[in-house]
Coordinates of C-alpha atoms and ligand atoms in Angstrom, one line a residue:
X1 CA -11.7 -12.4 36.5
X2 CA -9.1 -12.8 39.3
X3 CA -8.1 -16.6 39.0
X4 CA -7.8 -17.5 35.0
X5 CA -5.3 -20.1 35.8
X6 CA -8.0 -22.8 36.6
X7 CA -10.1 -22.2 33.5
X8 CA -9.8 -23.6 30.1
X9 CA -8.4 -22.2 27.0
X10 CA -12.2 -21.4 25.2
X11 CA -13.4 -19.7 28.5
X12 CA -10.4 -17.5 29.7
X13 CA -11.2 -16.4 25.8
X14 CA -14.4 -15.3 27.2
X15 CA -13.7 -13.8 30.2
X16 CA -9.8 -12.6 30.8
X17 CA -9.5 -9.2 31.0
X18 CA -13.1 -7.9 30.9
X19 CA -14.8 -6.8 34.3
X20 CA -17.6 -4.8 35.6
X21 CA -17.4 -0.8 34.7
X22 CA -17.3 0.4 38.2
X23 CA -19.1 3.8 36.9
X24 CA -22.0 2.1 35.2
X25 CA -22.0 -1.4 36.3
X26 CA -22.0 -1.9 32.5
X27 CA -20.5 -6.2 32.4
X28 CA -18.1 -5.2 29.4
X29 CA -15.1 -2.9 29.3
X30 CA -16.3 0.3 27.9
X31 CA -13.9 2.1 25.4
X32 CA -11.6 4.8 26.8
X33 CA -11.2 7.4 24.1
X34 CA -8.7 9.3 26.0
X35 CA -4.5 10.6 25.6
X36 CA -4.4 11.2 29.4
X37 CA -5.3 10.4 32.6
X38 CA -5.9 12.3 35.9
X39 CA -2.7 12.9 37.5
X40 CA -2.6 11.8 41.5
X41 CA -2.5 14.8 43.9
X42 CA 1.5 14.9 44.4
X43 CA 3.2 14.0 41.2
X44 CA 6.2 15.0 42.6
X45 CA 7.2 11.0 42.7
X46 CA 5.5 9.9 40.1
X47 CA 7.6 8.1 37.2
X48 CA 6.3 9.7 33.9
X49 CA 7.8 7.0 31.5
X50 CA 5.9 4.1 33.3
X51 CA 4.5 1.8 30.7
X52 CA 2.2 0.2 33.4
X53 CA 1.0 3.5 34.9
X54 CA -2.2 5.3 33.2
X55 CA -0.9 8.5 33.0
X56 CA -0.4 9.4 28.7
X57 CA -1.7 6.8 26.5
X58 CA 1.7 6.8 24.5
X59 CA 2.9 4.9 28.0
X60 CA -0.6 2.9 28.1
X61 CA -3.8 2.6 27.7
X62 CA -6.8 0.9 29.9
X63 CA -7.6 -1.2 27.4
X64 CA -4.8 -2.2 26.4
X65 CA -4.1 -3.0 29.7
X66 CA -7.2 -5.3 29.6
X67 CA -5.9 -6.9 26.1
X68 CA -2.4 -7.7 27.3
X69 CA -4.3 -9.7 30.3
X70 CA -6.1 -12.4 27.8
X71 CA -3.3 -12.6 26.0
X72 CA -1.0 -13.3 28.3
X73 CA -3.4 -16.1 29.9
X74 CA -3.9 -17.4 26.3
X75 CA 0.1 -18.1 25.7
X76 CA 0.4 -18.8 29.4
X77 CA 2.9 -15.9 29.6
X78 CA 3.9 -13.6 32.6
X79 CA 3.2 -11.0 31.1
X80 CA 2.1 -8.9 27.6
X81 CA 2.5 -6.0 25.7
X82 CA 0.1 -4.9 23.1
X83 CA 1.6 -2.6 20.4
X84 CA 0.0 -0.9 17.0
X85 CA 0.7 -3.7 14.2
X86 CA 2.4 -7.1 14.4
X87 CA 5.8 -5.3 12.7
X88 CA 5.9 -2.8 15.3
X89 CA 6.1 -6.1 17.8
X90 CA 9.0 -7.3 16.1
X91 CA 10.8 -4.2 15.9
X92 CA 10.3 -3.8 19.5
X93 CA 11.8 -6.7 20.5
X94 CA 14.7 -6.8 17.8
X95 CA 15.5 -3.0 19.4
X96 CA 15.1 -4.1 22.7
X97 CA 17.8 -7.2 22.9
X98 CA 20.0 -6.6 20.0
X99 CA 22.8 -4.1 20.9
X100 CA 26.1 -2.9 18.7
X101 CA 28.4 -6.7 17.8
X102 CA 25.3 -8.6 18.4
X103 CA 24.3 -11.2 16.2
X104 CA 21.0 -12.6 15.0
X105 CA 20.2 -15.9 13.9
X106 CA 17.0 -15.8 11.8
X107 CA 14.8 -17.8 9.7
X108 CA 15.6 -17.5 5.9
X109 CA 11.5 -17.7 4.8
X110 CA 10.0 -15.1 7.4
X111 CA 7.7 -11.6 7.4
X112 CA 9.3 -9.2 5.0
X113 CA 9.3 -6.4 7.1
X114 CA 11.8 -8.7 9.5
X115 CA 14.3 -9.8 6.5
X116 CA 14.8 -6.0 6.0
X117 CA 15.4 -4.7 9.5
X118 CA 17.6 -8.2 9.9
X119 CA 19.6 -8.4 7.0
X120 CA 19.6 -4.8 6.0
X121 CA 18.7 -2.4 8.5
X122 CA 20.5 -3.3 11.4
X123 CA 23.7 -4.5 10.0
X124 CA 24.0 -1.0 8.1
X125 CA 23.0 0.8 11.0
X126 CA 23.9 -0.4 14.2
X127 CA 26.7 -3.6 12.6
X128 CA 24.7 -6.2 13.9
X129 CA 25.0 -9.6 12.1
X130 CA 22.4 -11.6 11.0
X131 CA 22.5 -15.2 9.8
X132 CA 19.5 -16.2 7.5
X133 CA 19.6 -20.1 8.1
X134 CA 17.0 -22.9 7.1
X135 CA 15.3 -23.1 10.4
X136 CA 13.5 -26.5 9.7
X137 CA 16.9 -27.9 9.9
X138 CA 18.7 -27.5 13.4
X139 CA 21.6 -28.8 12.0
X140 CA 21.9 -25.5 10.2
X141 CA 20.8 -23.8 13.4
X142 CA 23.8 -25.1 15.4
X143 CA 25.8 -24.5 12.9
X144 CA 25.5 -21.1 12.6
X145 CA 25.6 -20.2 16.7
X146 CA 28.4 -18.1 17.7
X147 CA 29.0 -16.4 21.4
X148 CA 27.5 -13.3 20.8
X149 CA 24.1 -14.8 19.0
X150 CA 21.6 -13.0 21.3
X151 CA 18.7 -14.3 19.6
X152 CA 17.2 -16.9 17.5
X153 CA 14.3 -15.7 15.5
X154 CA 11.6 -18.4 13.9
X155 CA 8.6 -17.8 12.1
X156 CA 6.2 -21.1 12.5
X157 CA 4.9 -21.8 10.2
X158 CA 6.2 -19.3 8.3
X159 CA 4.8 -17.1 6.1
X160 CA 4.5 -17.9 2.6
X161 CA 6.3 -21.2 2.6
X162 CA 4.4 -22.8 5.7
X163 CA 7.3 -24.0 6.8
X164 CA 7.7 -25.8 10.0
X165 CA 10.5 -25.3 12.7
X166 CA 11.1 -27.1 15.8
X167 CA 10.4 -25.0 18.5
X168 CA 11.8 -27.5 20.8
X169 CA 15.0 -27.9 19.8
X170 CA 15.7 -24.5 18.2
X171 CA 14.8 -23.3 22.5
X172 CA 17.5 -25.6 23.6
X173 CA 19.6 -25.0 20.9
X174 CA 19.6 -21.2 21.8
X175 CA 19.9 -21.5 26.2
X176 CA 22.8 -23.4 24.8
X177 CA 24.6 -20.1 24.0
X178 CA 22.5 -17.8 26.4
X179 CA 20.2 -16.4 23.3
X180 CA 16.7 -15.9 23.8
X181 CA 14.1 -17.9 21.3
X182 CA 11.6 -15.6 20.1
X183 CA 8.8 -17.2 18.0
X184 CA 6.9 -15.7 15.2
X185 CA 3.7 -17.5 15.8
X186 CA 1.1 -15.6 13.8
X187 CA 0.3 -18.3 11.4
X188 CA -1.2 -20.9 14.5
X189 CA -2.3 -18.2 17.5
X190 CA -2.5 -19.5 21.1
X191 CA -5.3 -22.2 20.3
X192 CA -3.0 -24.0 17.8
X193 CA 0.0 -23.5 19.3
X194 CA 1.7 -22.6 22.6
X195 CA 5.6 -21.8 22.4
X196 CA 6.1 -20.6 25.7
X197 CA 5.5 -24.3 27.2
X198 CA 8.1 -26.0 24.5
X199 CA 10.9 -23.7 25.9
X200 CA 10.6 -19.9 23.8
X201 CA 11.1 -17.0 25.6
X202 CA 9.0 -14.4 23.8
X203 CA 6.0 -15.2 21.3
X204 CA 4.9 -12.4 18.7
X205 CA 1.9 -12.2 16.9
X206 CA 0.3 -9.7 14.7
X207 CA -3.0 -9.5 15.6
X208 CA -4.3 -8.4 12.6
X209 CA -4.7 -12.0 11.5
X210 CA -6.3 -14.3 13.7
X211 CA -5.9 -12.7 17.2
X212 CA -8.5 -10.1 16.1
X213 CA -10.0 -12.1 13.0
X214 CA -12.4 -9.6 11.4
X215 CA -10.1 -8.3 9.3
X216 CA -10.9 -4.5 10.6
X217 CA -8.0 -3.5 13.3
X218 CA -4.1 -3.6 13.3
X219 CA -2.1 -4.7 16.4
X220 CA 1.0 -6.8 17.6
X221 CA 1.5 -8.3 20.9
X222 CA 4.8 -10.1 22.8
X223 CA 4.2 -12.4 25.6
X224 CA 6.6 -13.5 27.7
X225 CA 8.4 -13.0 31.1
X226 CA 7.8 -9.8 33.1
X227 CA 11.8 -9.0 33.1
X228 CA 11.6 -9.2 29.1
X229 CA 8.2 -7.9 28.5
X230 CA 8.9 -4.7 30.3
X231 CA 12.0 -3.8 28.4
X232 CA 10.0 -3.7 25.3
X233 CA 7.3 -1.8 26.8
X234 CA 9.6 1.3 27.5
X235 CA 11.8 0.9 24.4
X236 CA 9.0 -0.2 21.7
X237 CA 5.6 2.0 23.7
X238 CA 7.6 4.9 25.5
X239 CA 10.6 5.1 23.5
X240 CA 9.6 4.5 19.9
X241 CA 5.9 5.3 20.2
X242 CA 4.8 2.2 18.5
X243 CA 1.5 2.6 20.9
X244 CA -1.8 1.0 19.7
X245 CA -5.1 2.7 19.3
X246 CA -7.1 2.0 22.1
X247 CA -10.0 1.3 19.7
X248 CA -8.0 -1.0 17.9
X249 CA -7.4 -2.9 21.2
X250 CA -11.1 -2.9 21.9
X251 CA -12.0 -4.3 18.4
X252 CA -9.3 -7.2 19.2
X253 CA -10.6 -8.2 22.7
X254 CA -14.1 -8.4 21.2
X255 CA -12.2 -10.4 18.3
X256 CA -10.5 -12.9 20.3
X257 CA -13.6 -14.1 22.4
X258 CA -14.1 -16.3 19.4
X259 CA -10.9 -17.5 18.4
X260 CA -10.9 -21.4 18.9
X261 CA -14.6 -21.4 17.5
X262 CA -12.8 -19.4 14.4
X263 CA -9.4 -21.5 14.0
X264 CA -11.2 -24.7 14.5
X265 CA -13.2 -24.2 11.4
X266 CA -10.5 -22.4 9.5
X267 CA -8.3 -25.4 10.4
X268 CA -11.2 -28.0 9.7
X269 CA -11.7 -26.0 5.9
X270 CA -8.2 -25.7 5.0
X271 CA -7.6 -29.0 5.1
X272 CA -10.3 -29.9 2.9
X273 CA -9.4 -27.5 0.2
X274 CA -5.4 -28.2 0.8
X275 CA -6.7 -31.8 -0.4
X276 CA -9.2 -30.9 -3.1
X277 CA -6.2 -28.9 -4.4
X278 CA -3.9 -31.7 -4.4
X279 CA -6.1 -33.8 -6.3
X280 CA -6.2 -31.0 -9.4
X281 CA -4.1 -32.0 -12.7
X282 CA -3.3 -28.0 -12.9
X283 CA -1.7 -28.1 -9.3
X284 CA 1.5 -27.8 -9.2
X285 CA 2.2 -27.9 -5.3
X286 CA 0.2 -27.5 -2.2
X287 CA 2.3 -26.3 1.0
X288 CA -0.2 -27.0 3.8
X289 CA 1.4 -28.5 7.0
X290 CA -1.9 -30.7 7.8
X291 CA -0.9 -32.7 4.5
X292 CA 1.2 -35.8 5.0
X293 CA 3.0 -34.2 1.3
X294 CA 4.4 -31.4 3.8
X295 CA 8.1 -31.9 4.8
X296 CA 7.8 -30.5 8.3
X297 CA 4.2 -32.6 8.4
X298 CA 5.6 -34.7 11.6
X299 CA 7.2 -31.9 13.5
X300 CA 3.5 -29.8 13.1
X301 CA 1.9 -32.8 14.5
X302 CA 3.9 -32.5 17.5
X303 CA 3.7 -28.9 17.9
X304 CA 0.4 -27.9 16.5
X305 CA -3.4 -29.0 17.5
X306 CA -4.7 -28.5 14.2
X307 CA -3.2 -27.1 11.2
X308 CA -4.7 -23.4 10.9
X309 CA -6.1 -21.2 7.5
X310 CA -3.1 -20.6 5.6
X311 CA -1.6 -22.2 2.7
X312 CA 0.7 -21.6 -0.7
X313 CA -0.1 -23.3 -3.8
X314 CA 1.0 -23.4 -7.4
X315 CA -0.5 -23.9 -11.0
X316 CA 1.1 -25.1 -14.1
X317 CA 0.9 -22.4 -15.8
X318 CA 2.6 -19.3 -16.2
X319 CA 2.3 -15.7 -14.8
X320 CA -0.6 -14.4 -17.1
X321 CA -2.5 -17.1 -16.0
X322 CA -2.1 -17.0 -12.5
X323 CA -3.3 -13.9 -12.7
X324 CA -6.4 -15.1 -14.6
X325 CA -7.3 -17.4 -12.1
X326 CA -7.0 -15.0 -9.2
X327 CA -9.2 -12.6 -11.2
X328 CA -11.6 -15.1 -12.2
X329 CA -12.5 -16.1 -8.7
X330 CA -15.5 -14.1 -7.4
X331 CA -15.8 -15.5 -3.9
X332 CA -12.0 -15.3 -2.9
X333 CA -11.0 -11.6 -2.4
X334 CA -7.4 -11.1 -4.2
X335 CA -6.3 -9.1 -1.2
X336 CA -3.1 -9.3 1.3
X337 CA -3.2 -10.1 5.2
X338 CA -4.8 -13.9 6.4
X339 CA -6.7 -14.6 9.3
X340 CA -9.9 -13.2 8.2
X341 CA -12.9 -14.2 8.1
X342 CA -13.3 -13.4 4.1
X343 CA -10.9 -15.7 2.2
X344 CA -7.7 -14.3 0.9
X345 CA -5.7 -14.7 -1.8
X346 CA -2.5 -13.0 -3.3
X347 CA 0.1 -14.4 -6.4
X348 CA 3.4 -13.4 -5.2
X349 CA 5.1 -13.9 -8.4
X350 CA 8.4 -15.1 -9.5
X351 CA 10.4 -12.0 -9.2
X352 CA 9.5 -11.1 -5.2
X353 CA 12.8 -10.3 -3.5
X354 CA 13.3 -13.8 -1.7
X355 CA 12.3 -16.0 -4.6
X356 CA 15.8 -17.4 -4.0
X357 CA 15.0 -18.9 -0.3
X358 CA 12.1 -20.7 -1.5
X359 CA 11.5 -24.1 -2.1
X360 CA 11.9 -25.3 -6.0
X361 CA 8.3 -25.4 -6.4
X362 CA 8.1 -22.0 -5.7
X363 CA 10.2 -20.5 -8.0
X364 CA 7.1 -20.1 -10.7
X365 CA 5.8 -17.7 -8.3
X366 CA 3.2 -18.9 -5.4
X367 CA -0.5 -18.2 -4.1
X368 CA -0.5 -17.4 -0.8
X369 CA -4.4 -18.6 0.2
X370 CA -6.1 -18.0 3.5
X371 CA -8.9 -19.8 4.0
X372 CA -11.5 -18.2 5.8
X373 CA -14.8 -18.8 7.7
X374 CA -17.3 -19.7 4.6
X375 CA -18.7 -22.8 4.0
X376 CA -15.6 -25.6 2.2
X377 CA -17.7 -26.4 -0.6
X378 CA -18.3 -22.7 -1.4
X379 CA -15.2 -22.7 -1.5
X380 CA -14.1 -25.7 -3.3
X381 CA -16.9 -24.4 -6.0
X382 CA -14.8 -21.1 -6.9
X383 CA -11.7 -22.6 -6.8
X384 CA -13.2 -24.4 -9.7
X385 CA -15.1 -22.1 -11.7
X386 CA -11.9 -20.2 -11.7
X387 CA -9.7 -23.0 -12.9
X388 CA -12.3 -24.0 -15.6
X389 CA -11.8 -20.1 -16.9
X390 CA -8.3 -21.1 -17.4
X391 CA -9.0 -24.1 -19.8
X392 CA -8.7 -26.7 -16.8
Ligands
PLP1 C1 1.2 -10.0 8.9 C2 2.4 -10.6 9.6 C3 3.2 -9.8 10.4 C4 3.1 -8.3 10.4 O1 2.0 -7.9 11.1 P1 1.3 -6.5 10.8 O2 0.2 -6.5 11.8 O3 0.8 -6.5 9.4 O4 2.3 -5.4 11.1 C5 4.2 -10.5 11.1 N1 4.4 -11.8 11.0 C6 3.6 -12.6 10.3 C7 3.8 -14.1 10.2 C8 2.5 -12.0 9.6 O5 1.7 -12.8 8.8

């Protein structure tokens, strides 16, 4: 498809990116199994470390190529790059713009694999400083801006907490000082959310969760101006080697064909079970930012279509029992990762690492819950069955 600009959001899902296989004249992108390509006649000027060139698939891949096209027209970005797991897609970017004195203002509450390389990794290594700040409070953010803050790094909403930032103000807040905004936004995907048009510069997902959907490939992606994207392409593809499978890619394009059909009902669900949850006498909390309870409930209006499939929840009860429940459910999987289409459920309990930067209702430990495609009251029914095994 030459012209996506002029199509809507469902069918650019459909169509970006695929094309007719010149060989076969087969209407879908086949997959291209392959670590290199044929090398033009005189090589003799040909740049070996291109990461737009098929030449190794370490530099690219063809369909990745055709992967980082629909998902650059799904965040209305320049430009993509499409690398093996959402953490290799953060690291990229954090080794890409962050240099020796640099300093980092992050989100207190965000992926763990990011509060390590943030707050321990690169500090130790490289003595780059890192702020952990509240990020739903841009008072905080302000406050903690310095000359040499090269980015600002928010995961909305943010996983477990659901916390909401403003993307908005956090953007203008970091131009301010010349830093770049670079937006987690894993939890909502393109359909829910759209960064790039409230003022970030790069948006990361992993799109092992909803990008892909199925639950059955690995892959991260940045979006984002050509100048930027390219950067991470050499440092995080060529450089680091953080290259994705081109299966994987393939399993994702077919993934994301579906994704407002899939976040639609996974936001429609959620917020049927956030409120059925709500309602319980054993509840302790429900973090879900379609509820009006959620603190950030206004700002999610503003910046969000819907509400997505995550939530965290809590139970009166102490860790034995939380554990019960999650064993005693028998439609739920107990199982990492969201964005599926099974639901998911973990109990992070009271001793994780960063029990300290959660909210007070979080400190008897948490279940992170992703709600996935089955039917609400199937649902609703196991949530119930399990609660009823634990004398509720
Ligand atoms: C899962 C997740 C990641 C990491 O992605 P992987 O594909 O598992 O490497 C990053 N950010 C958020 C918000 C996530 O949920």
């Amino acid at each position: 498809m030459t012209d996506s600009k002029k199509f809507s959001f469902r069918t650019k899902c459909v169509h970006t990116g695929n094309g007719i296989d010149k060989e076969t004249g087969a209407i879908r992108r086949p997959l291209t199994m392959a670590n290199s390509y044929r090398l033009p006649e005189d090589a003799s000027t040909l740049n070996w470390s291109d990461p737009n060139q098929l030449v190794y698939t370490r530099n690219t891949s063809a369909n990745q190529i055709y992967l980082q096209e629909k998902l650059a027209a799904l965040e209305g970005g320049e430009d993509c790059v499409v690398l093996g797991s959402g953490v290799a897609a953060l690291a990229g970017v954090f080794f890409t713009f962050l240099e020796q004195g640099a300093h980092i203002i992050c989100s207190n509450v965000s992926y763990i694999a990011v509060y390590r390389l943030l707050q321990e990794y690169f500090p130790a290594k490289y003595g780059i400083e890192t702020s952990l700040v509240d990020t739903a409070d841009l008072a905080a953010v302000k406050q903690a801006l310095r000359p040499n803050t090269k980015i600002i790094h928010i995961e909305t909403p943010g996983n477990p907490t659901t916390r909401v930032s403003d993307i908005d103000g956090i953007a203008k807040l970091a131009h301010s000082v010349g830093a770049l905004l670079t937006v987690d936004s894993t939890f909502a995907s393109p359909y829910l959310q759209q960064p790039l048009a409230l003022g970030a510069d790069l948006v990361i997902h992993s799109l092992t969760k909803y990008i892909n959907g199925h639950g059955d490939a690995m892959g991260g992606a940045v979006i984002g101006r050509t100048e930027l994207i390219d950067k991470i392409k050499r440092q995080a593809m060529v450089n680091l080697g953080g290259v994705i499978s081109p299966f994987n890619a393939w399993l994702i394009m077919r993934g994301v064909v579906t994704l407002p059909l899939r976040m639609k009902q996974h936001s429609e669900t959620a917020l049927e079970v956030a409120r059925f949850l709500e309602a319980q006498p054993a509840v302790a909390f429900v973090a879900y930012p379609g509820l009006a309870s959620h603190p950030q409930h206004e700002i999610a209006q503003k910046q969000m279509s819907m509400f997505s499939g995550v939530m965290a929840f809590g139970l009166k009860v102490d860790v034995a029992t939380h554990n019960k429940f999650v064993n005693s459910l028998e439609l739920i999987v107990p199982a990492v990762s969201v964005g599926h289409d099974e639901s998911l459920i973990v109990y992070v309990g009271p001793d994780d690492e960063r029990n300290h930067f959660y909210p007070p209702e979080f400190q008897n430990g948490h279940l992170r819950f992703s709600i996935g495609l089955e039917a609400a009251e199937d649902i609703i029914d196991d949530l119930k069955q399990a609660l009823a095994k634990c004398g509720f």
